[in-house]
Coordinates of N, CA and C in Angstrom, one line a residue:
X824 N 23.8 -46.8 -76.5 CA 23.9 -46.7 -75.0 C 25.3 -46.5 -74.5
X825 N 26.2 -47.1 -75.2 CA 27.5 -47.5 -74.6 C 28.2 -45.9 -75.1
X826 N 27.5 -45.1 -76.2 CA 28.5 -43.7 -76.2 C 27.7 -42.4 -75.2
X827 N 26.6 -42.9 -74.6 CA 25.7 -42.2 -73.7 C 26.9 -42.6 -72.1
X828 N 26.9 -43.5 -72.2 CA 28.1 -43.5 -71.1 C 29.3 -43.2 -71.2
X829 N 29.8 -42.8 -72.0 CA 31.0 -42.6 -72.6 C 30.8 -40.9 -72.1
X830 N 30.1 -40.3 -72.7 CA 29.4 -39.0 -72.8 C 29.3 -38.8 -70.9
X831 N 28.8 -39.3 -70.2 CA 28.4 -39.4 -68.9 C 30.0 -39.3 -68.4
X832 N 30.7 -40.4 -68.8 CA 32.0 -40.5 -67.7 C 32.9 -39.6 -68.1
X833 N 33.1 -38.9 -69.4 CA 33.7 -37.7 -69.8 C 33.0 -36.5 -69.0
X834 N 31.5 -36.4 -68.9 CA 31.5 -35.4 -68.2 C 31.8 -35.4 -66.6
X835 N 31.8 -36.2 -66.0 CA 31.9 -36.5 -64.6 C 33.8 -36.5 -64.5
X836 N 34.1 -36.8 -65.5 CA 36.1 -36.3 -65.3 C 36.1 -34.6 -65.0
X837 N 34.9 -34.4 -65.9 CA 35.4 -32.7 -65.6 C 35.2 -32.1 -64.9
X838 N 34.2 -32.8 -64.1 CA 33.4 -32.1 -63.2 C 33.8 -32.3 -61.8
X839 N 35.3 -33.7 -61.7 CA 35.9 -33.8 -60.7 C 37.4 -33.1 -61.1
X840 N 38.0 -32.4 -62.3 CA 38.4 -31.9 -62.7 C 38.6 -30.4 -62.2
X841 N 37.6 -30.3 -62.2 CA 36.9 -28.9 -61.6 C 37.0 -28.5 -60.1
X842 N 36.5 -29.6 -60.1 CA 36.5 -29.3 -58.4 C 38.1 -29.1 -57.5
X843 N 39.0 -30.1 -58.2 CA 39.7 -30.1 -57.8 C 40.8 -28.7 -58.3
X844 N 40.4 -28.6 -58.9 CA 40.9 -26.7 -59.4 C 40.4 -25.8 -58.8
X845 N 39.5 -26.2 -58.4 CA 38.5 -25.2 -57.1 C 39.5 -25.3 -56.1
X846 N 39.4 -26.3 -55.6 CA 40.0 -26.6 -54.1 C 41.2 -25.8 -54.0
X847 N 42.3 -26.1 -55.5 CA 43.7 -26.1 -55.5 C 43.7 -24.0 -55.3
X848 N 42.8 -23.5 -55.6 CA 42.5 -22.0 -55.8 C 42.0 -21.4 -54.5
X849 N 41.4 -22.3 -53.8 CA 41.1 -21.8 -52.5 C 42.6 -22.4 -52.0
X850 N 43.1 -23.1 -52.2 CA 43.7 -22.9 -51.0 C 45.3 -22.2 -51.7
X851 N 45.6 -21.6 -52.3 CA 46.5 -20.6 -53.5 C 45.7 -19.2 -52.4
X852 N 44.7 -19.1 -52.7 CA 44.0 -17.5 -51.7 C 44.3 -17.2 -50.6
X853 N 43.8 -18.7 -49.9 CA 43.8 -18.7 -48.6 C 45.6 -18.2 -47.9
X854 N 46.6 -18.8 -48.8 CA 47.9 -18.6 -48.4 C 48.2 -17.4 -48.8
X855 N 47.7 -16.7 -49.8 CA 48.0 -15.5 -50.0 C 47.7 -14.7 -48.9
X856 N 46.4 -14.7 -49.0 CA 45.7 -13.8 -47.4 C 46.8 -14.1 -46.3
X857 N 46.9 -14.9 -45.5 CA 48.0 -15.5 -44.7 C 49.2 -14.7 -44.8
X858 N 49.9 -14.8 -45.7 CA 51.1 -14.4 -45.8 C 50.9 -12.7 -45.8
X859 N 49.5 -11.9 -46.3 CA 49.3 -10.9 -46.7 C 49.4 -9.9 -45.1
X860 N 48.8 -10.8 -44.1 CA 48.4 -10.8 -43.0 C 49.7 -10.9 -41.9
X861 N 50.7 -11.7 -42.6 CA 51.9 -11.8 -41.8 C 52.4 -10.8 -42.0
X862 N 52.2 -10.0 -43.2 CA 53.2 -9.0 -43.8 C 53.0 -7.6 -42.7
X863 N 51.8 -7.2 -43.1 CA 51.5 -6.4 -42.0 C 51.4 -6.5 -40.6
X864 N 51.0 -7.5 -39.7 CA 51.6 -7.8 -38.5 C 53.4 -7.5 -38.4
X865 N 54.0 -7.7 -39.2 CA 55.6 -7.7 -38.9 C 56.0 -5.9 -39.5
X866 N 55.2 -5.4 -40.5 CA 55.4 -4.3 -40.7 C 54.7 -3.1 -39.5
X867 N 53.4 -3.7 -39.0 CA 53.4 -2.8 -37.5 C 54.4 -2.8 -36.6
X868 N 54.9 -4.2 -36.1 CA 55.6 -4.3 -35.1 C 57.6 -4.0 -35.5
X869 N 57.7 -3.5 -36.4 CA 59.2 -3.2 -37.2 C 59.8 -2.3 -36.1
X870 N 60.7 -2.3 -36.2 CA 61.8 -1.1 -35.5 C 62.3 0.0 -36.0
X871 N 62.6 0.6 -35.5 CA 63.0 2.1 -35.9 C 63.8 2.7 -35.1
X872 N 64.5 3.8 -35.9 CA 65.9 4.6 -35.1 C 65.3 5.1 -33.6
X873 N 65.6 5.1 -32.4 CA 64.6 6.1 -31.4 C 64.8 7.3 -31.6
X874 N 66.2 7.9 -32.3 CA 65.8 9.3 -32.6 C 64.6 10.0 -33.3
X875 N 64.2 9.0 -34.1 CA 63.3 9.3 -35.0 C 61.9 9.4 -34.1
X876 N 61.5 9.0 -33.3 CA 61.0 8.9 -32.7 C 59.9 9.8 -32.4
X877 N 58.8 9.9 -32.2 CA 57.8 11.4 -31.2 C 57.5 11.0 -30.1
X878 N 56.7 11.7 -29.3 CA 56.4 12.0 -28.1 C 55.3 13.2 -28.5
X879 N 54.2 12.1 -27.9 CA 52.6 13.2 -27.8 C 53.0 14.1 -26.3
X880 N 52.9 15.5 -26.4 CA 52.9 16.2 -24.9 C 51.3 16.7 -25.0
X881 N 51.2 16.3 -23.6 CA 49.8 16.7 -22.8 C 49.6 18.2 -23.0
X882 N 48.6 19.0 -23.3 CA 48.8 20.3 -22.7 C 48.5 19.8 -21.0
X883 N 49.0 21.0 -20.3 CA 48.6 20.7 -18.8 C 47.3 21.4 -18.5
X884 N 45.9 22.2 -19.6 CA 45.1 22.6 -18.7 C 44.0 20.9 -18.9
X885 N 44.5 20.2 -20.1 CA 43.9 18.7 -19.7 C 44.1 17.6 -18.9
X886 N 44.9 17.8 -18.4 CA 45.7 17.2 -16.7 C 44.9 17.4 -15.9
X887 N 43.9 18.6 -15.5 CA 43.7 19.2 -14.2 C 42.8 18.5 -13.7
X888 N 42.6 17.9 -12.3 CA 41.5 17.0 -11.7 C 40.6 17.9 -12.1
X889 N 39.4 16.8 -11.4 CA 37.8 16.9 -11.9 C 37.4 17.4 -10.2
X890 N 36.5 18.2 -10.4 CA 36.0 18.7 -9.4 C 35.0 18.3 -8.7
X891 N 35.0 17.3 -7.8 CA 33.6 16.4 -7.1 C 32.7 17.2 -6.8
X892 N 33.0 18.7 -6.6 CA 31.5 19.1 -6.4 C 30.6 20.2 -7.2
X893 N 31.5 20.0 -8.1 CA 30.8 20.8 -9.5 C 30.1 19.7 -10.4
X894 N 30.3 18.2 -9.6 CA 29.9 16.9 -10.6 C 30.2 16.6 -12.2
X895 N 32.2 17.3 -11.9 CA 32.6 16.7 -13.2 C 33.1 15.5 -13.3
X896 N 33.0 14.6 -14.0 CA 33.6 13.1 -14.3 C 34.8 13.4 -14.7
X897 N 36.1 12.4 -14.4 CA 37.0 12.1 -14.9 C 37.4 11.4 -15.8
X898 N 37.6 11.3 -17.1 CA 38.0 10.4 -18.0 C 39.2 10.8 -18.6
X899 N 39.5 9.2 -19.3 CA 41.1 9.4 -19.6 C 40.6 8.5 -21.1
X900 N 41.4 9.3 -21.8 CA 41.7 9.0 -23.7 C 43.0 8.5 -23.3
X901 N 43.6 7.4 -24.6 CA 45.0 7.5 -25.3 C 45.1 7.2 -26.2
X902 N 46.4 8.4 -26.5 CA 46.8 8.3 -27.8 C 47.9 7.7 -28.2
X903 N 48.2 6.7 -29.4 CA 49.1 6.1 -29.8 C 50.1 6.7 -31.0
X904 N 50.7 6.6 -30.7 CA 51.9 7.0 -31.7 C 52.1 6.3 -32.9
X905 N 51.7 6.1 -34.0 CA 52.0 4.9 -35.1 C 53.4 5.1 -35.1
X906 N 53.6 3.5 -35.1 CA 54.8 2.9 -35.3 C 55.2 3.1 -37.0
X907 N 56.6 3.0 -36.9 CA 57.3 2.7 -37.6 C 57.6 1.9 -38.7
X908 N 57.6 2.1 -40.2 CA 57.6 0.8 -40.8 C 59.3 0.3 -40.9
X909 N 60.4 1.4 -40.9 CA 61.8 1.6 -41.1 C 61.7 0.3 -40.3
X910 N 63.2 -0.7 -41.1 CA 63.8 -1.9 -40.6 C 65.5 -1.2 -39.7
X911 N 65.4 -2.0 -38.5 CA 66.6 -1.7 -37.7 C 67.6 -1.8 -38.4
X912 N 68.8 -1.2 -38.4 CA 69.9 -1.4 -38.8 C 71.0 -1.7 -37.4
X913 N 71.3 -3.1 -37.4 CA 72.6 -2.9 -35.7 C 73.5 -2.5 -36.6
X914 N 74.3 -2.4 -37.5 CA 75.5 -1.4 -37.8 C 75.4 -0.5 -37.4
X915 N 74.2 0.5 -37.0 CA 74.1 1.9 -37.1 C 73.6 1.7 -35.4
X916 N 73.5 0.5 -34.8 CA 73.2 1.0 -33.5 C 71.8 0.8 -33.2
X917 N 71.3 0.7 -34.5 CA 69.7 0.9 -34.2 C 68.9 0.1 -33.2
X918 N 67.8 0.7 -32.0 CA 67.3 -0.9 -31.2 C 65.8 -0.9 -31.2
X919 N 65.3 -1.9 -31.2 CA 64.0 -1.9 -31.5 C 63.2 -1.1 -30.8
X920 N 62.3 -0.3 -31.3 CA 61.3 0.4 -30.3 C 60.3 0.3 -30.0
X921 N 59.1 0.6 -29.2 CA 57.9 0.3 -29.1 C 57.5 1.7 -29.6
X922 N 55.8 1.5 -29.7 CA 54.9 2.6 -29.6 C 54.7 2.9 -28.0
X923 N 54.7 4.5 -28.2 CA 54.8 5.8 -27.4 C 53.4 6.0 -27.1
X924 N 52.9 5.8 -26.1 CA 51.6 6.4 -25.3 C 51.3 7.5 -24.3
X925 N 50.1 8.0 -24.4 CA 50.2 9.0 -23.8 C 49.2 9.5 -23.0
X926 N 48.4 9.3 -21.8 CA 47.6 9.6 -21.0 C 46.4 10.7 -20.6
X927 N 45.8 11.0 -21.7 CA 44.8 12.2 -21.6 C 43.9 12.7 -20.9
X928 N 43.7 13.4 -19.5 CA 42.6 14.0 -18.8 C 41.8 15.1 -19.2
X929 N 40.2 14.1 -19.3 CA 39.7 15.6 -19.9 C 38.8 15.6 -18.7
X930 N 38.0 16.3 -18.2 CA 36.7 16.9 -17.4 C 35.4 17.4 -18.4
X931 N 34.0 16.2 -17.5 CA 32.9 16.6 -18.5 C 32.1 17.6 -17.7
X932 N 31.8 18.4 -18.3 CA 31.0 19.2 -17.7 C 29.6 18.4 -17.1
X933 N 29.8 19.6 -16.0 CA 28.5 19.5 -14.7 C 27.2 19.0 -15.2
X934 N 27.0 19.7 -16.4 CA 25.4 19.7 -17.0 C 25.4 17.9 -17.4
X935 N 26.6 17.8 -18.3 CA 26.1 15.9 -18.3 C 26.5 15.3 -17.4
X936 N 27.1 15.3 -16.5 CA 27.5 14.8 -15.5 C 26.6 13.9 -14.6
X937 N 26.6 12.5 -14.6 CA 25.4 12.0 -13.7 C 25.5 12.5 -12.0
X938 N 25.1 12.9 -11.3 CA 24.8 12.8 -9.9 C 24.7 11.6 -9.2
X939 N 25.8 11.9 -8.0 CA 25.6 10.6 -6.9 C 24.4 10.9 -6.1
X940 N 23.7 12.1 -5.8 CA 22.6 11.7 -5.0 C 21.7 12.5 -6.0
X941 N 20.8 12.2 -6.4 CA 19.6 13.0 -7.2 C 18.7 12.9 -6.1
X942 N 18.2 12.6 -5.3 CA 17.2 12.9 -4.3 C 17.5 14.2 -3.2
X943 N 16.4 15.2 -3.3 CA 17.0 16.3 -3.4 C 16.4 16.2 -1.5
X944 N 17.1 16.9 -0.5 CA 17.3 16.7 0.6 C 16.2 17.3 0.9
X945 N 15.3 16.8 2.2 CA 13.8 17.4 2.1 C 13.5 18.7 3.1
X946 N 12.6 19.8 3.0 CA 12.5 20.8 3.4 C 11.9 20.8 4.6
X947 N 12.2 21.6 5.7 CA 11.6 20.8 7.1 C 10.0 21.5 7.0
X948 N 9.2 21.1 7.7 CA 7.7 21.6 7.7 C 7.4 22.5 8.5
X949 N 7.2 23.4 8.3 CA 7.0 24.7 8.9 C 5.2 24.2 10.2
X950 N 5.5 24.9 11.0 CA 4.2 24.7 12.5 C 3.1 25.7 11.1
X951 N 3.0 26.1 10.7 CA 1.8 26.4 9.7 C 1.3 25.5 8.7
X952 N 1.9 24.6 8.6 CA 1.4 23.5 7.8 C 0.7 22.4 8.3
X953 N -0.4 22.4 7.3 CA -1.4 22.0 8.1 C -1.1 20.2 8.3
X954 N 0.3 19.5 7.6 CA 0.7 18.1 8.4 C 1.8 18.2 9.5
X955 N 2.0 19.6 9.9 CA 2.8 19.8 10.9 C 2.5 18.8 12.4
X956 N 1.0 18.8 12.8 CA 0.8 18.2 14.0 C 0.7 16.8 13.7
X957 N 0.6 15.8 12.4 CA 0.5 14.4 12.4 C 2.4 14.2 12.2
X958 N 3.3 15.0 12.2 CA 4.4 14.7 11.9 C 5.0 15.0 13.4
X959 N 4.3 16.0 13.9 CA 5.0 16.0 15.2 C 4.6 14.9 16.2
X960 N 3.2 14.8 15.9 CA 3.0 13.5 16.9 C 3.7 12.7 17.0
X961 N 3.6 11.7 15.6 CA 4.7 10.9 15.2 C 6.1 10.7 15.7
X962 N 6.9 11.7 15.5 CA 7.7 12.3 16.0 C 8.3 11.6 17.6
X963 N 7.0 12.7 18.1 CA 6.6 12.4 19.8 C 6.5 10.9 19.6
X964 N 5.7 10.2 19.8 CA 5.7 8.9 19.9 C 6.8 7.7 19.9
X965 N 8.0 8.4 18.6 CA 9.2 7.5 18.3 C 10.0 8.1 19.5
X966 N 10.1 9.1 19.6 CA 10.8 9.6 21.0 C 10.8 9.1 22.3
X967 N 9.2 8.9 22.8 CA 9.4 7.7 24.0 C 9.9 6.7 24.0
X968 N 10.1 6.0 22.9 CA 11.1 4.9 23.0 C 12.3 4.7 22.1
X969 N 12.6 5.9 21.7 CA 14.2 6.0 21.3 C 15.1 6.1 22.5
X970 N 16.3 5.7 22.4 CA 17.2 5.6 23.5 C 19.0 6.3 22.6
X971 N 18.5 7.5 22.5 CA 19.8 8.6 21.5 C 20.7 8.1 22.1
X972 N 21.1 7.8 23.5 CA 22.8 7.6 23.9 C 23.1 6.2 23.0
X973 N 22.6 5.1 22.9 CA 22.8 4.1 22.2 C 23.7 4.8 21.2
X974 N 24.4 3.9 20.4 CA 24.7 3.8 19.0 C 24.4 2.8 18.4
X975 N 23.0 3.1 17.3 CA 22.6 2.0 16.6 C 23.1 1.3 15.6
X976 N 24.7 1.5 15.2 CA 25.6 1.2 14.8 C 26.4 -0.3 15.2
X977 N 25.8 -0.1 17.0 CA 26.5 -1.1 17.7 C 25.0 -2.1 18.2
X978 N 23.8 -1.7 18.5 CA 22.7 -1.9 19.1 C 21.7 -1.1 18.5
X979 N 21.2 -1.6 17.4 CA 19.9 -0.7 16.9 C 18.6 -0.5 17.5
X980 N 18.6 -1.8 18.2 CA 16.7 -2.4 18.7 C 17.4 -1.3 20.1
X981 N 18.3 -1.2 20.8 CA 18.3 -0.5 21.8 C 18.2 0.9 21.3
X982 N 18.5 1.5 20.3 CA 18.7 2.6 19.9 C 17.6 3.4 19.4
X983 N 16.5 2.3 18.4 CA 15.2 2.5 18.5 C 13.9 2.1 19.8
X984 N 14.3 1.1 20.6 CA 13.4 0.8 21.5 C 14.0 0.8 22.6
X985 N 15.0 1.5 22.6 CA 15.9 1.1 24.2 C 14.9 1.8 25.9
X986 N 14.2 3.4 25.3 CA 13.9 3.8 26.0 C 12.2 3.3 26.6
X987 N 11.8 2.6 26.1 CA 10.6 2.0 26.4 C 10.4 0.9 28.0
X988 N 9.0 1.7 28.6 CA 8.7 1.2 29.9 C 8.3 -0.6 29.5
X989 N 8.5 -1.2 30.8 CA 7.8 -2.1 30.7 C 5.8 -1.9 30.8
X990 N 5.1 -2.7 30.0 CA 3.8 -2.5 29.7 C 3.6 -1.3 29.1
X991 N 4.6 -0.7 28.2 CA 4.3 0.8 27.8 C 3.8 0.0 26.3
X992 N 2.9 0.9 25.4 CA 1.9 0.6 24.1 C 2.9 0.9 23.3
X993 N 3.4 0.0 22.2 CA 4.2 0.5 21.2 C 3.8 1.6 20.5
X994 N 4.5 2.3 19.8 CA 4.3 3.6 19.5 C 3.4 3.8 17.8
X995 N 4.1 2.7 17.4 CA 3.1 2.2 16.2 C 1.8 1.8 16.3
X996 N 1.6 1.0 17.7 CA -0.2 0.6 17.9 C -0.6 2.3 18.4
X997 N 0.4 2.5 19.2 CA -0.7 4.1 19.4 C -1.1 5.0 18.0
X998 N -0.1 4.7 17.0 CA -0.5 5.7 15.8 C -1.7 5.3 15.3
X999 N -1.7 3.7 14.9 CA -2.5 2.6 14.5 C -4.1 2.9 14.9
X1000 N -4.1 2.9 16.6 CA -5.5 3.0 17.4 C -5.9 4.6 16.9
X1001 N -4.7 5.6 17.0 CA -5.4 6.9 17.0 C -6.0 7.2 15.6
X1002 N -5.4 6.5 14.2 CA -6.1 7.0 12.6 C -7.2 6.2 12.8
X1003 N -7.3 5.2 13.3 CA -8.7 4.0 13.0 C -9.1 5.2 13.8
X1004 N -9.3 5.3 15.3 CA -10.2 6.2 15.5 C -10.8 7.5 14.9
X1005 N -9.7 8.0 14.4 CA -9.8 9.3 13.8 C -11.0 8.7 12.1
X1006 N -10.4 7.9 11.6 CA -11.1 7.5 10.2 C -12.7 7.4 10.6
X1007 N -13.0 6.4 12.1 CA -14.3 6.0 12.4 C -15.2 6.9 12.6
X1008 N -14.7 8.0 13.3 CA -15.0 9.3 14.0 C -15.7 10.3 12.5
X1009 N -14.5 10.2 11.2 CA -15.1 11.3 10.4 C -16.7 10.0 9.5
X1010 N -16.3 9.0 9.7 CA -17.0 7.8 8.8 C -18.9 7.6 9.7
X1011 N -18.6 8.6 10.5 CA -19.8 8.1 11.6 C -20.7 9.7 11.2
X1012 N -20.0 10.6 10.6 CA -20.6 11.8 10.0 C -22.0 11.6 9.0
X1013 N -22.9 12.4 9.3 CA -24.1 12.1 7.9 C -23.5 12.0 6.8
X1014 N -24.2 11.2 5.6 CA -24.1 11.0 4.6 C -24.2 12.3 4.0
X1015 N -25.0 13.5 4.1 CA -24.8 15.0 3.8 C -23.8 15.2 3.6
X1016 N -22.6 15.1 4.7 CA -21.6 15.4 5.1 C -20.4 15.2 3.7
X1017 N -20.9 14.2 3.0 CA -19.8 13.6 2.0 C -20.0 14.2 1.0
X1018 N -20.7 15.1 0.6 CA -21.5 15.3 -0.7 C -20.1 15.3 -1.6
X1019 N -19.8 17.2 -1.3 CA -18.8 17.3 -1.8 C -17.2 16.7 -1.5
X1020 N -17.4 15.3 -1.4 CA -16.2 14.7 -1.5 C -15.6 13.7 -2.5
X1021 N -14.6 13.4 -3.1 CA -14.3 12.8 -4.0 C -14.9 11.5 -4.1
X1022 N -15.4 11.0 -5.5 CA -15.3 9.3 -5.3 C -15.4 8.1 -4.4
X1023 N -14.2 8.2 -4.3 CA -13.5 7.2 -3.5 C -13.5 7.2 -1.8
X1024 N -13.9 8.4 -1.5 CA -14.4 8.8 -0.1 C -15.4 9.1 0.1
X1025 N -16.9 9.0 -1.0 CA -18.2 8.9 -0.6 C -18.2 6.8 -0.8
X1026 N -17.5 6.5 -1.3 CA -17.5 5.0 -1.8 C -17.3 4.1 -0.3
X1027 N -16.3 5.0 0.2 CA -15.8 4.6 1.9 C -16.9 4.3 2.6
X1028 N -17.8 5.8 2.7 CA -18.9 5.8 3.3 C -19.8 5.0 3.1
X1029 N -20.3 4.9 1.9 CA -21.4 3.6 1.3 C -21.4 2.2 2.1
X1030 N -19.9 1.4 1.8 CA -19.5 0.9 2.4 C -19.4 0.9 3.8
X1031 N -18.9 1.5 4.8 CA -19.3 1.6 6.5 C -20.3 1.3 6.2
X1032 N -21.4 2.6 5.8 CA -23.1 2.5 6.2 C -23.6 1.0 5.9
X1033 N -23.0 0.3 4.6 CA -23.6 -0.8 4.8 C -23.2 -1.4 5.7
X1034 N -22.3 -1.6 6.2 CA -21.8 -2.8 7.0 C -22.6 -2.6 8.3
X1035 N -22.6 -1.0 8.7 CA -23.3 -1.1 10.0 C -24.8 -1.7 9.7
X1036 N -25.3 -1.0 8.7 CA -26.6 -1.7 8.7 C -27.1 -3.1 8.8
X1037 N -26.0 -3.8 7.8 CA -26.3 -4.9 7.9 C -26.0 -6.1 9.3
X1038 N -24.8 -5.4 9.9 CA -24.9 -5.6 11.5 C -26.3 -5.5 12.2
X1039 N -26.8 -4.4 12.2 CA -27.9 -3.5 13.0 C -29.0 -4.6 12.7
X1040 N -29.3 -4.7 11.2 CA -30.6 -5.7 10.7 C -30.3 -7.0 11.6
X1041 N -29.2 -7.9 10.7 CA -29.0 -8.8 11.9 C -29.0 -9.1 14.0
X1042 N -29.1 -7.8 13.8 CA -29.3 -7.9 15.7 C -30.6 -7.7 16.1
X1043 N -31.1 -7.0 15.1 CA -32.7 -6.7 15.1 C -33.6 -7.9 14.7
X1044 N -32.9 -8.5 14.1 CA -33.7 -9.9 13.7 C -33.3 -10.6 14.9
X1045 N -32.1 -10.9 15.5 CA -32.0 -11.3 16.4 C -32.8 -11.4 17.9
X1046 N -32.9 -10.0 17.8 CA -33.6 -9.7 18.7 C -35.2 -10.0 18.6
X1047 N -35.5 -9.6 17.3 CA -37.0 -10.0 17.2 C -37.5 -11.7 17.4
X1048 N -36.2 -12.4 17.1 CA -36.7 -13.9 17.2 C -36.7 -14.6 18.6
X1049 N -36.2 -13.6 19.0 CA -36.0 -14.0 21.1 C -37.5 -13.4 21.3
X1050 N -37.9 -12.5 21.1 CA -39.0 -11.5 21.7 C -40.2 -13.1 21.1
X1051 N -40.4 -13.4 20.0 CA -41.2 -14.1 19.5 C -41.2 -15.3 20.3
X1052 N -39.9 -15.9 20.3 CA -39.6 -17.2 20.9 C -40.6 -17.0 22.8
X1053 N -40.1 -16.1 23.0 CA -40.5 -15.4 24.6 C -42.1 -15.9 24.9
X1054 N -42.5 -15.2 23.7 CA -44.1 -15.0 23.8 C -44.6 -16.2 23.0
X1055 N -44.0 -17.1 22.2 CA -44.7 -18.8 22.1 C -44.8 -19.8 23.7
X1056 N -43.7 -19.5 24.4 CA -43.5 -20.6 25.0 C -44.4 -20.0 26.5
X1057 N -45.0 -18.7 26.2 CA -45.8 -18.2 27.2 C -47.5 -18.2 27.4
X1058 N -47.4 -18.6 25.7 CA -48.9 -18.4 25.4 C -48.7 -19.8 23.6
X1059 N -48.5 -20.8 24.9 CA -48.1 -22.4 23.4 C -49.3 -22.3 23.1
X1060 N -50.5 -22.5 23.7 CA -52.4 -22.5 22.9 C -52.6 -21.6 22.0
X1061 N -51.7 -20.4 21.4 CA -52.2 -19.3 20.6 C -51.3 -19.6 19.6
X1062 N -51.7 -19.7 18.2 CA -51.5 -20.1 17.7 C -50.3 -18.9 16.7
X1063 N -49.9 -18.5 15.4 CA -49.1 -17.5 14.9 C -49.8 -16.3 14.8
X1064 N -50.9 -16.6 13.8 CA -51.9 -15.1 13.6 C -52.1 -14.3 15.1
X1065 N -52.7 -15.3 15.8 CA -53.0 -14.3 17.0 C -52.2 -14.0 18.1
X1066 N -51.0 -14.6 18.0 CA -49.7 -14.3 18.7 C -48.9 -12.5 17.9

C-alpha cells in the first residue's frame, strides 16, 4: 500500500510539474505576441525622409459634381499612402511624417441610383373619362368651403373651411348623403338586374333584399296582430276558429 502511494505522489509531482510548464509557456507566447505586435505598431507609425515621400493625384474627370437631376449619387473613396518603414535620421534633417491622403469623387450612375420621389406625378383626367364627373363634383363641393386667399401654412381650418356659410351641409355629408343614395337607388333594382354582376355585388343585393324583407315580414306581423287584437275586443263572445 505504502509504494501505491508513493507511485500516486510521484505521479501528482508531475502532473503539477506540468502544469506549471504549461503556464510558464503560455505566458513565454503570450509576450512574444505582445512584443510581436509592438513591433509592427512602431514599424507603421516610423518616419521617413519627406522627400521620399508620394502624393496620390486625383484625375479631375473624378472630381466632377454629381448631377441631381440625372439622380447621380455622390460618393467619396480614400486612398492611403503606406507609410514608411525607413527610421528618421536628425543628422540628415530628417522629420517625422505622416501618411498622405487623398479624397476621391466618383458619380454612380442614374440607373442605380435610388430616387427621391418614386411616385410618379398623376395624370389629370380627361371630361371623357367616365370618373371625370365624381371627381369634379368632389372637387365642386371642396370649393364651397375652401377659402384660397388664406395661407394654410398660417391657418389651415380657414384655408380649408374658411369659405363656408353658416348652416351650410359640410361637404363631406353632401358626398356621404349623395353615394348612400346613389348605392340605395342601384340596390332597389330587380334581382334580374344583378345577374351578370360579380360575386360580391349580387352578395350586396341578397343581403338588402333580406333586410328589407325581414323589415316588411315584421310590420306585417305587426300589423296583422293590431287587425286581430281589433276584432277580439269587438266580438270578445267569438271565440278563435270563428273569429
Amino acid at each position: 500500500r505504502s509504494a501505491m502511494l508513493k507511485v500516486l505522489k510521484v505521479l501528482f509531482d508531475i502532473v503539477v510539474l506540468l502544469s506549471v510548464l504549461g503556464t510558464l509557456g503560455l505566458s513565454i507566447a503570450s509576450l512574444i505576441t505582445v512584443l510581436n505586435i509592438q513591433d509592427t505598431i512602431n514599424s507603421q507609425f516610423s518616419t521617413r525622409n519627406p522627400s521620399a515621400s508620394t502624393t496620390t493625384v486625383v484625375p479631375p474627370s473624378t472630381t466632377a459634381k454629381a448631377d441631381p437631376t440625372s439622380g447621380d449619387v455622390k460618393t467619396e473613396s480614400t486612398v492611403v499612402t503606406p507609410p514608411s518603414t525607413a527610421k528618421a535620421d536628425p543628422t540628415k534633417g530628417d522629420v517625422p511624417s505622416s501618411p498622405i491622403s487623398s479624397i476621391a469623387t466618383t458619380s454612380v450612375p442614374a440607373s442605380s441610383a435610388p430616387q427621391q420621389n418614386t411616385i410618379p406625378d398623376p395624370l389629370p383626367i380627361a371630361a371623357n373619362d367616365p370618373r371625370y364627373p365624381a371627381y369634379k363634383g368632389m372637387s365642386d363641393l371642396l370649393s364651397t368651403w375652401m377659402n384660397t386667399s388664406a395661407n394654410p401654412c398660417d391657418d389651415f381650418y380657414t384655408f380649408t373651411c374658411g369659405a363656408g356659410k353658416k348652416g351650410q351641409e359640410m361637404s363631406f355629408d353632401v358626398s356621404d348623403d349623395a353615394i348612400a343614395e346613389s348605392m340605395i337607388e342601384q340596390l332597389r333594382r330587380p334581382a334580374s338586374a344583378f345577374d351578370i354582376e360579380p360575386l360580391p355585388v349580387r352578395q350586396m343585393k341578397w343581403f338588402y333584399d333580406s333586410c328589407m324583407t325581414g323589415a316588411y315580414e315584421a310590420d306585417f306581423l305587426d300589423r296583422s296582430k293590431r287587425i286581430f287584437n281589433d276584432l277580439h275586443d269587438q266580438n270578445s263572445g267569438v271565440g278563435f276558429p270563428a273569429l
